[in-house]
Short mmCIF file of C-alpha atoms and ligand atoms in Angstrom, two decimals:
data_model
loop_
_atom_site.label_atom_id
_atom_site.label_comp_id
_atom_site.label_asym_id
_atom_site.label_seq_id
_atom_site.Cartn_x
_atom_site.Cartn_y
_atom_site.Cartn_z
CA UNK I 101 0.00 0.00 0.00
CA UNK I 102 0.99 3.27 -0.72
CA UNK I 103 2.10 5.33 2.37
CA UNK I 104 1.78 9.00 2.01
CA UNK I 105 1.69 11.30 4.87
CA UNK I 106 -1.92 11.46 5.60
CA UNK I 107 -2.15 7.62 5.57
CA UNK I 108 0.79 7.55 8.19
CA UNK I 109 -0.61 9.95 10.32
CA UNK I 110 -4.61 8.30 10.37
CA UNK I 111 -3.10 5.53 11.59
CA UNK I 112 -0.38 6.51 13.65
CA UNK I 113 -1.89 9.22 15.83
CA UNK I 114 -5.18 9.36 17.51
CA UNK I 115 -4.57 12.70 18.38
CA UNK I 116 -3.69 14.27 14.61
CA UNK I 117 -6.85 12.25 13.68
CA UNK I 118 -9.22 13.65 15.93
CA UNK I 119 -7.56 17.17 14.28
CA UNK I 120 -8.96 16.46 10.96
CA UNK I 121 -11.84 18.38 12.45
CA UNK I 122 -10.24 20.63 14.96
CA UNK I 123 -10.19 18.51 18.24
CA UNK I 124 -7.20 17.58 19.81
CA UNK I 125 -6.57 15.24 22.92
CA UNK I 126 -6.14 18.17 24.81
CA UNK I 127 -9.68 19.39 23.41
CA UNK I 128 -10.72 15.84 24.66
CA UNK I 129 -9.22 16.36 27.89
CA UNK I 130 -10.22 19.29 28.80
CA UNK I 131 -13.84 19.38 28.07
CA UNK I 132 -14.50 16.56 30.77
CA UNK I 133 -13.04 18.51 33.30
CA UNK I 134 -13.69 22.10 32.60
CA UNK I 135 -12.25 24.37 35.62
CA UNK I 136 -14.80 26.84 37.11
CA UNK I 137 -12.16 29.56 36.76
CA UNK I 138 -12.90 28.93 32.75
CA UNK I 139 -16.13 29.07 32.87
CA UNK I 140 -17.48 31.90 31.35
CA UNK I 141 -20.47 34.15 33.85
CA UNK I 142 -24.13 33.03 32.06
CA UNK I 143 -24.65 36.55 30.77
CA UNK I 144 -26.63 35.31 27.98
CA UNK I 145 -28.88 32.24 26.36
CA UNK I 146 -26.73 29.81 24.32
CA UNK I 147 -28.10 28.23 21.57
CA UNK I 148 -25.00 26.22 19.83
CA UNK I 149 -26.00 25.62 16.29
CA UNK I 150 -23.39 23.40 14.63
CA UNK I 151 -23.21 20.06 17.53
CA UNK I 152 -22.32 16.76 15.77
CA UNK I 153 -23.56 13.57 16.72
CA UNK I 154 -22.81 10.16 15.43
CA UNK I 155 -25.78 7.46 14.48
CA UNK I 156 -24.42 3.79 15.17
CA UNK I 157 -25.75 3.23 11.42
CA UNK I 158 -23.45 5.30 10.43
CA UNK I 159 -20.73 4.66 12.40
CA UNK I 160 -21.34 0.48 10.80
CA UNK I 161 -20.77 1.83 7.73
CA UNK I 162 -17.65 3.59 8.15
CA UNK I 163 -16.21 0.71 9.91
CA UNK I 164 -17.07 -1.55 6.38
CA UNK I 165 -15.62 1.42 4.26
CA UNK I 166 -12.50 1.62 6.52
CA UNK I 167 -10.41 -1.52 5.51
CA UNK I 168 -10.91 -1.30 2.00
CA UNK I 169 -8.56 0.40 -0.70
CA UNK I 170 -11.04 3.36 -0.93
CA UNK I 171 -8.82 6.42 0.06
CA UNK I 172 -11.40 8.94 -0.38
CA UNK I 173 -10.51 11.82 1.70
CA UNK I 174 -13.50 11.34 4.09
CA UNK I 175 -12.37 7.48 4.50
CA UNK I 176 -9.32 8.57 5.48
CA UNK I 177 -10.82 11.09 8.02
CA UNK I 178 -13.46 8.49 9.65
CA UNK I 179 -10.08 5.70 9.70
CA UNK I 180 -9.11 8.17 12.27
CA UNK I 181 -12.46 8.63 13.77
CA UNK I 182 -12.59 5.04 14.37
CA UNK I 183 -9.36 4.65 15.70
CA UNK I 184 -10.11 7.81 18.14
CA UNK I 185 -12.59 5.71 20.96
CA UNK I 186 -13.02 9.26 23.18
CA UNK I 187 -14.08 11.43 19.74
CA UNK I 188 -16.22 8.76 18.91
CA UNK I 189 -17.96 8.17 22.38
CA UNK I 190 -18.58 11.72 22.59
CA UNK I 191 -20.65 11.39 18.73
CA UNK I 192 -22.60 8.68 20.05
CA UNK I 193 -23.58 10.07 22.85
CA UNK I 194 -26.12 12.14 23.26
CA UNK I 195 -27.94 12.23 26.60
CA UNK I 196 -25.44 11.79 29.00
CA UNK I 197 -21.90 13.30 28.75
CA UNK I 198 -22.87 15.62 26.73
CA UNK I 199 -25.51 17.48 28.47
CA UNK I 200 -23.29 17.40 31.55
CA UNK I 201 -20.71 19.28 29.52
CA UNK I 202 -23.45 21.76 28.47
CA UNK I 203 -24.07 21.93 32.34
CA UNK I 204 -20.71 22.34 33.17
CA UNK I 205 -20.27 25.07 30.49
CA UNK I 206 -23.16 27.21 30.68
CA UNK I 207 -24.25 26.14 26.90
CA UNK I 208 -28.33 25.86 27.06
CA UNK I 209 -28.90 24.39 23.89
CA UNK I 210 -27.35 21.98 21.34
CA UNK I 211 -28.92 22.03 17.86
CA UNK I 212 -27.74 18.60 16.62
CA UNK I 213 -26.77 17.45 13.18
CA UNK I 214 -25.28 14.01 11.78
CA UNK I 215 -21.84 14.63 11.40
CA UNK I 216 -19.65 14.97 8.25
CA UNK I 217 -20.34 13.18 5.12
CA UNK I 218 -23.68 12.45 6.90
CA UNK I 219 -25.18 10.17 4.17
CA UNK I 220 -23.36 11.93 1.62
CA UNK I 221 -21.21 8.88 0.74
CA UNK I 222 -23.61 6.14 0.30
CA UNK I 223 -25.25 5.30 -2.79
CA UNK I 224 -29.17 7.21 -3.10
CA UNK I 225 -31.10 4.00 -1.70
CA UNK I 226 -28.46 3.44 1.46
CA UNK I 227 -28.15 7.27 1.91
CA UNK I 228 -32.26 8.15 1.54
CA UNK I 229 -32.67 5.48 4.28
CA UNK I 230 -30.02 6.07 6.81
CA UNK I 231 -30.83 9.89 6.22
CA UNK I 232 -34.56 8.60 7.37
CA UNK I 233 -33.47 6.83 10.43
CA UNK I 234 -30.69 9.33 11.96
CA UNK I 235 -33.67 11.54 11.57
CA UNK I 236 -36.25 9.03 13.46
CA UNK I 237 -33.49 8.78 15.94
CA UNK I 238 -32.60 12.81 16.24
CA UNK I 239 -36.36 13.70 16.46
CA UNK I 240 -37.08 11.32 19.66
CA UNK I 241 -34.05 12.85 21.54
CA UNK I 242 -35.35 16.20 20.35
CA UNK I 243 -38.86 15.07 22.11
CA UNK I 244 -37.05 13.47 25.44
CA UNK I 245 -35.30 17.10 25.90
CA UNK I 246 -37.20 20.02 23.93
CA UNK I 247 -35.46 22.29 26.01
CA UNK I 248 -31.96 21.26 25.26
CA UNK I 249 -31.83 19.85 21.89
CA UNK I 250 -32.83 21.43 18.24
CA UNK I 251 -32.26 18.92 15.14
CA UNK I 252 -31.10 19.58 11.62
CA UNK I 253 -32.35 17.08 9.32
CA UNK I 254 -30.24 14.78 6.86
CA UNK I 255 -31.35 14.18 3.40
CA UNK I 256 -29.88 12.22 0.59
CA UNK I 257 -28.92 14.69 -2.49
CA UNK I 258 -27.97 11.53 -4.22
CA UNK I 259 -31.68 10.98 -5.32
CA UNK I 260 -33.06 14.70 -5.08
CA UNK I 261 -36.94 13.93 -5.67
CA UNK I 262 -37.02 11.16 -2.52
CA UNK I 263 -34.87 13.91 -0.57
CA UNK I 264 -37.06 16.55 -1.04
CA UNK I 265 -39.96 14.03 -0.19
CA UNK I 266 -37.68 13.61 3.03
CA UNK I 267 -37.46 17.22 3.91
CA UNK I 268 -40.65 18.01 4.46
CA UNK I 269 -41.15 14.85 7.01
CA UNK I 270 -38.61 15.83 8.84
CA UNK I 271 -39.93 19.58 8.83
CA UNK I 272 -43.46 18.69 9.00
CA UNK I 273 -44.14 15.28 11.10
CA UNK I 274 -40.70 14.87 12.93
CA UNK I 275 -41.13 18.78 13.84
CA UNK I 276 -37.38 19.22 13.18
CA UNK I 277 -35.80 22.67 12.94
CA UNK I 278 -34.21 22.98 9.75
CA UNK I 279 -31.50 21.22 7.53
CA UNK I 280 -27.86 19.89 7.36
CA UNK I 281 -26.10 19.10 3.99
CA UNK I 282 -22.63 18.27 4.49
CA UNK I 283 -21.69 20.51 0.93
CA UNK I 284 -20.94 18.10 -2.03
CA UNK I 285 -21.95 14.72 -2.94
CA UNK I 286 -19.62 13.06 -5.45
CA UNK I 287 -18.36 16.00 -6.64
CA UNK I 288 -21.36 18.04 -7.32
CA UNK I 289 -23.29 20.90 -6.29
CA UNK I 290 -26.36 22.37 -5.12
CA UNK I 291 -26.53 24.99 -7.76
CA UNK I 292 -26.87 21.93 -10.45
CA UNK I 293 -30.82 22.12 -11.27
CA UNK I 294 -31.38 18.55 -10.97
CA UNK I 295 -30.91 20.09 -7.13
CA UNK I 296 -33.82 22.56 -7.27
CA UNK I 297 -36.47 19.67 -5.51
CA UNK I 298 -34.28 20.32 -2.63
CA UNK I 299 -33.85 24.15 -2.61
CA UNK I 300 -38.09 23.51 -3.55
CA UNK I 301 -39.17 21.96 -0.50
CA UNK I 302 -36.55 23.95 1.75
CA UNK I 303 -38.71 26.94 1.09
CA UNK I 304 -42.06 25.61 1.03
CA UNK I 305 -41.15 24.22 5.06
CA UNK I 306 -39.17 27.16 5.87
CA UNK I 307 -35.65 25.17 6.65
CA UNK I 308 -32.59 26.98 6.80
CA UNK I 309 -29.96 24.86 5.27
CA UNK I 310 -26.73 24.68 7.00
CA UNK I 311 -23.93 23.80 4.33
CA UNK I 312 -21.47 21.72 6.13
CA UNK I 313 -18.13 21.41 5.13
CA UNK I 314 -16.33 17.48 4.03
CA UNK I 315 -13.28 16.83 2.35
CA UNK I 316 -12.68 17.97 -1.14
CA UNK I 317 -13.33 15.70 -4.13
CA UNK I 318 -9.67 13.53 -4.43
CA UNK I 319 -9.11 14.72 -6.92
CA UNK I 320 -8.92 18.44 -5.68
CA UNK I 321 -7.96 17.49 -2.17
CA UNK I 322 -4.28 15.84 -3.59
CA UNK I 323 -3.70 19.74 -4.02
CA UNK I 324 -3.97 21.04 -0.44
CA UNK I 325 -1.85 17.89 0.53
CA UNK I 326 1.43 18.47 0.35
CA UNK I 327 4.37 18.48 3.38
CA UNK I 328 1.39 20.55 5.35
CA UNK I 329 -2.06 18.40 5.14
CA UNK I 330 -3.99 21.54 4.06
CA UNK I 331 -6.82 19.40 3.82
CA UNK I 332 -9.26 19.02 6.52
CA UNK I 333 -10.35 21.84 8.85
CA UNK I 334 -7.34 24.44 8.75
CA UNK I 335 -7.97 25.31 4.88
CA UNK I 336 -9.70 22.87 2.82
CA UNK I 337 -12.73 22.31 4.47
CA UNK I 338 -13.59 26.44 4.16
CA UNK I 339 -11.91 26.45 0.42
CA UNK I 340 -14.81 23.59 -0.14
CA UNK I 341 -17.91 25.46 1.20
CA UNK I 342 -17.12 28.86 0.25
CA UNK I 343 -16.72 27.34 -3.23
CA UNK I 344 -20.02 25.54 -2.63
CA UNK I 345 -21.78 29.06 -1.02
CA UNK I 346 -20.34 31.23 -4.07
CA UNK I 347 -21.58 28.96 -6.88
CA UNK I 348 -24.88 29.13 -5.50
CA UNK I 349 -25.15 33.21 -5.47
CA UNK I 350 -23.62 33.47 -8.70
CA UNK I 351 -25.75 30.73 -10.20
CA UNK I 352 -28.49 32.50 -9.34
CA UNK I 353 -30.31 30.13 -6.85
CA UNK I 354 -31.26 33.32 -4.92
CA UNK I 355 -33.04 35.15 -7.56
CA UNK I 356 -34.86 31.60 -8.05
CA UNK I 357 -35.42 31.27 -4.56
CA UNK I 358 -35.20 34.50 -2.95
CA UNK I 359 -36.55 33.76 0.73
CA UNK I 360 -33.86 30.35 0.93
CA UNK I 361 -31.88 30.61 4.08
CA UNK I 362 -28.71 29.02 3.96
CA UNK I 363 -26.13 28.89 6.71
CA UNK I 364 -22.44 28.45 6.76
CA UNK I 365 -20.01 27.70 9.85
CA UNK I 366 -17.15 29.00 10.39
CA UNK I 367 -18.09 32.61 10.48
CA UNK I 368 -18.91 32.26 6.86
CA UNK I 369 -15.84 30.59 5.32
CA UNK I 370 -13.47 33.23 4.69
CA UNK I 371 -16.83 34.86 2.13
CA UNK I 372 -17.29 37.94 4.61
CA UNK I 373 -13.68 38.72 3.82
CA UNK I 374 -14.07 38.83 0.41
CA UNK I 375 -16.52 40.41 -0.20
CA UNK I 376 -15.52 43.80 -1.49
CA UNK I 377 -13.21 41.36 -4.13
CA UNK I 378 -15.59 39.17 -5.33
CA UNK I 379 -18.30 42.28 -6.04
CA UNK I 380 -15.45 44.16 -7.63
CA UNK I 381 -13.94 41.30 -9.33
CA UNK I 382 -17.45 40.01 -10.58
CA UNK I 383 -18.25 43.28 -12.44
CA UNK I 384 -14.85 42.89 -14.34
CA UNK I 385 -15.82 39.52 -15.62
CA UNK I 386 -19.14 40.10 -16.10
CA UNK I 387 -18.50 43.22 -18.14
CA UNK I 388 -16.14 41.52 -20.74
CA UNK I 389 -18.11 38.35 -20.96
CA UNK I 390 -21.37 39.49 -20.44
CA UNK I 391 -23.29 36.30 -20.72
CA UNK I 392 -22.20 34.89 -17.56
CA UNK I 393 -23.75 37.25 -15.42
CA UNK I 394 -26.90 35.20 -14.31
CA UNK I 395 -27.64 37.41 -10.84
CA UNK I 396 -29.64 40.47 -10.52
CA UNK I 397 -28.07 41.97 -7.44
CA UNK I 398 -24.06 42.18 -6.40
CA UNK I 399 -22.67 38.95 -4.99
CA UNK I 400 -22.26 40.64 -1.33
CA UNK I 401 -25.84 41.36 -1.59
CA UNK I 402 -27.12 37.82 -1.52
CA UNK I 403 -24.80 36.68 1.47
CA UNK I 404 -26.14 39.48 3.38
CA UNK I 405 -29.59 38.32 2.67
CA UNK I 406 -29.63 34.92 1.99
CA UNK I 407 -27.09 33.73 4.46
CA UNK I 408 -26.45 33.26 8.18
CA UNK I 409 -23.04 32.80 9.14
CA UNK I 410 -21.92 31.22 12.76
CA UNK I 411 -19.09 31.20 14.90
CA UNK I 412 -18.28 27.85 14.79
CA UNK I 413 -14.68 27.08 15.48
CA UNK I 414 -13.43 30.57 15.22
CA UNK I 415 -13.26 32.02 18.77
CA UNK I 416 -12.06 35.11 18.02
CA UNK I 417 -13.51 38.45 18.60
CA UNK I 418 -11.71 40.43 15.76
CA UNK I 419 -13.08 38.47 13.50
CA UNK I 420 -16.42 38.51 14.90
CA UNK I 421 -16.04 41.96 15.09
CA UNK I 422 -15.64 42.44 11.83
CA UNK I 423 -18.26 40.06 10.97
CA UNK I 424 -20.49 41.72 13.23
CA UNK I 425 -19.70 45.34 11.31
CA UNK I 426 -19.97 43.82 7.73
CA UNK I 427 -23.17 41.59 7.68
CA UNK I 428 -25.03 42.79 10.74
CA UNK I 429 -26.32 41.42 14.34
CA UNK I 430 -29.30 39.57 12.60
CA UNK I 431 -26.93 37.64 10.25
CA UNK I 432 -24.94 35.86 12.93
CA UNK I 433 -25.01 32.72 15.49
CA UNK I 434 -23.55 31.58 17.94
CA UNK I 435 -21.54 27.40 17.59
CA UNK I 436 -19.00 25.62 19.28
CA UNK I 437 -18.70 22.47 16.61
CA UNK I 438 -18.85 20.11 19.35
CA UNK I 439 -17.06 17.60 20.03
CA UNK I 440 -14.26 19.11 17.76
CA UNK I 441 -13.53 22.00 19.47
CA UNK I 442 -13.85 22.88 23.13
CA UNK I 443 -17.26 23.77 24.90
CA UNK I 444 -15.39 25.94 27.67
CA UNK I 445 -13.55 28.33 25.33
CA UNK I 446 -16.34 28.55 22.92
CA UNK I 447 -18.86 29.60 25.55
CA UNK I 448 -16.60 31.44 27.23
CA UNK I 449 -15.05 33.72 23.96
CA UNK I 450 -18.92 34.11 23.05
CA UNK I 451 -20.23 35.66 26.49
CA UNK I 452 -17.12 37.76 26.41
CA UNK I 453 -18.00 39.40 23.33
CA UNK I 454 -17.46 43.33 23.41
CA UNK I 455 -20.52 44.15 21.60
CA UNK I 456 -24.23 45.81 22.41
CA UNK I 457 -26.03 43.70 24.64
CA UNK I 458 -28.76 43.76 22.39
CA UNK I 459 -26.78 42.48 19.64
CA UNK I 460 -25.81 39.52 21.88
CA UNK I 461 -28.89 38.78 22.30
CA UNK I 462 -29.48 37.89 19.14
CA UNK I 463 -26.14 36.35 17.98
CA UNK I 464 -25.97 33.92 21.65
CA UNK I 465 -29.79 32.71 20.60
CA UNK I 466 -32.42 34.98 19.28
CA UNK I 467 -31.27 34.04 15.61
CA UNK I 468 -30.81 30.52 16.04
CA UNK I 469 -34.67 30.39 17.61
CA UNK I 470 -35.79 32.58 15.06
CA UNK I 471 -34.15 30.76 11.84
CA UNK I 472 -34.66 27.21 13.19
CA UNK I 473 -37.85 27.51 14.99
CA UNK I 474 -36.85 27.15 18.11
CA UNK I 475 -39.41 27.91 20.89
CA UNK I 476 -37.65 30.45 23.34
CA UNK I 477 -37.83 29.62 26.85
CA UNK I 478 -41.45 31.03 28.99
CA UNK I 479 -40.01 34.51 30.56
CA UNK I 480 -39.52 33.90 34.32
MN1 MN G 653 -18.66 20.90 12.35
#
């Protein structure tokens, strides 16, 4: 077998494979036993919006995809799930350790979603039914604890008629909050028409979609390889879903669908930084080559009206700063990306935000209730 870096490191290290998403052992280590002193005060609600879980389902599967010779960059990634027993403890679980981590760090509310590929892997008949029974599964704990779980629903692009078909179950019986798409699925996109069933149904139940980042396609991930492993969470995974986000404004899904919500970790991917660029560099394009312009308003326009952005894995305060300035209080929620990152620091860099209190409000949970349905709690 060939033995390149990444394959080394999946299964040499525990600890670099549990990074492939942003945890570390220390992460791991830390979250069980959270000091009080770094606790953050419970200034505000939290409503986390981007909280993996694990199915066993889907867990089976990756443990059949694991020993074979497929080195798709999310095999590789899950080989290192598997091999990672604390990471994958913490997916599974969702009732006990974890809402004694919430406890422990002020966090009120998780709202859950399959974690990355989801279903995304599997071929349409597999993926449409394990899509149907994580969401069985995620609506029950949803029931048991209204008050501390929200669910994003899976869905199967792979066969888009059944998945819009599954969409509105999930929004309508299962009661479930809004929608998780973890970006690509073999290589394509969402701005592809044969996609529009999805976007179709997403707007006719009112479900946000939250565009999760996976792995590049191979045959795009080879590139961020390299001596550094710029795969994964510290550049390819926001090179995939700002790729994703930006062909759907300037395919012109939002002029199709102009009340679509879509929502993007991460504070938004790296888009909010670009945006003066990609108006600017859009009108230069579009003026020699006039034929590709297929949108009626600038780029920035749509991802300050048709997207939410959260603050998942970026616990910094310039940058939600700036977020904050560009795109607005009402544009913006608050994520930890548990159990990838740690609950403690998230909560903690989120209630220590230096902005308007009434801002916070709405960035710490008023959003997040008011994009995924969420019933606020009765005023005591
Ligand atoms: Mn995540």
């Amino acid at each position: 077998m060939k033995m390149d870096r990444r394959h080394f490191l999946s299964g040499s290290s525990v600890l670099v494979s549990a990074g492939a998403l942003g945890a570390t052992a220390g992460t791991l280590a830390d979250l069980a036993g959270a000091r009080a002193a770094e606790i953050a005060p419970h200034k505000y609600r939290l409503v986390a919006t981007e909280e993996a879980f694990a199915t066993p389902d889907q867990v089976q599967t990756f443990r059949h995809m694991a020993p074979t010779e497929w080195n798709d960059p999310d095999v590789v990634m899950w080989r290192g799930f598997l091999s990672n027993k604390p990471l994958l403890d913490r997916l599974l679980d969702l009732e006990h350790e974890r809402l004694s981590i919430m406890d422990q760090t002020g966090v009120d509310m998780h709202v859950l979603s399959l974690t990355a590929p989801g279903v995304q892997m599997l071929d349409a008949d597999a993926g449409t039914a394990m899509a149907a029974s994580a969401n069985d599964m995620l609506a029950e704990v949803v029931k048991r604890h209204p008050a501390r779980f929200a669910g994003l629903a899976s869905f199967a692009p792979q066969d888009p008629n059944r998945a819009a078909k599954e969409i509105e179950r999930a929004m309508g019986k299962l009661k479930l909050n809004g929608l998780i798409v973890n970006s690509h699925t073999n290589g394509e996109y969402l701005d592809d028409p044969k996609f529009y069933p999805i976007f179709e149904a997403a707007v006719s139940q009112n479900a946000a979609i939250y565009i999760h980042p996976r792995n590049l396609p191979q045959h795009a991930d080879d590139i961020l390889q390299g001596a550094l492993n710029l795969d994964g969470a510290i550049w390819g995974f926001q090179v995939e879903t700002g790729v994703h986000a930006m062909r759907l404004i300037v395919s012109g899904v939002f002029d199709r669908y102009p009340s679509l919500k879509i929502v993007l970790g991460h504070m938004g991917e790296a888009l909010p930084y670009w945006l003066y660029r990609i108006d600017y560099m859009y009108n230069v394009y579009t003026s020699r080559r006039p034929e590709l312009r297929k949108i009626k308003g600038k780029p920035s326009e749509y991802v300050k009206s048709n997207f939410l952005i959260t603050t998942s894995g970026v616990n910094f305060h310039p940058t939600l700063k700036y977020c904050h300035e560009v795109l607005g209080a009402d544009n913006i929620m608050f994520a930890i990306d548990y159990p990838y990152q740690e609950s403690a620091e998230a909560a903690h860099f989120m209630q220590s935000a230096p902005l308007p209190p009434e801002d916070m409000e709405k960035m710490t949970h008023g959003n997040a209730e008011r994009i995924f349905h969420i019933t606020p709690p009765a005023a005591s």
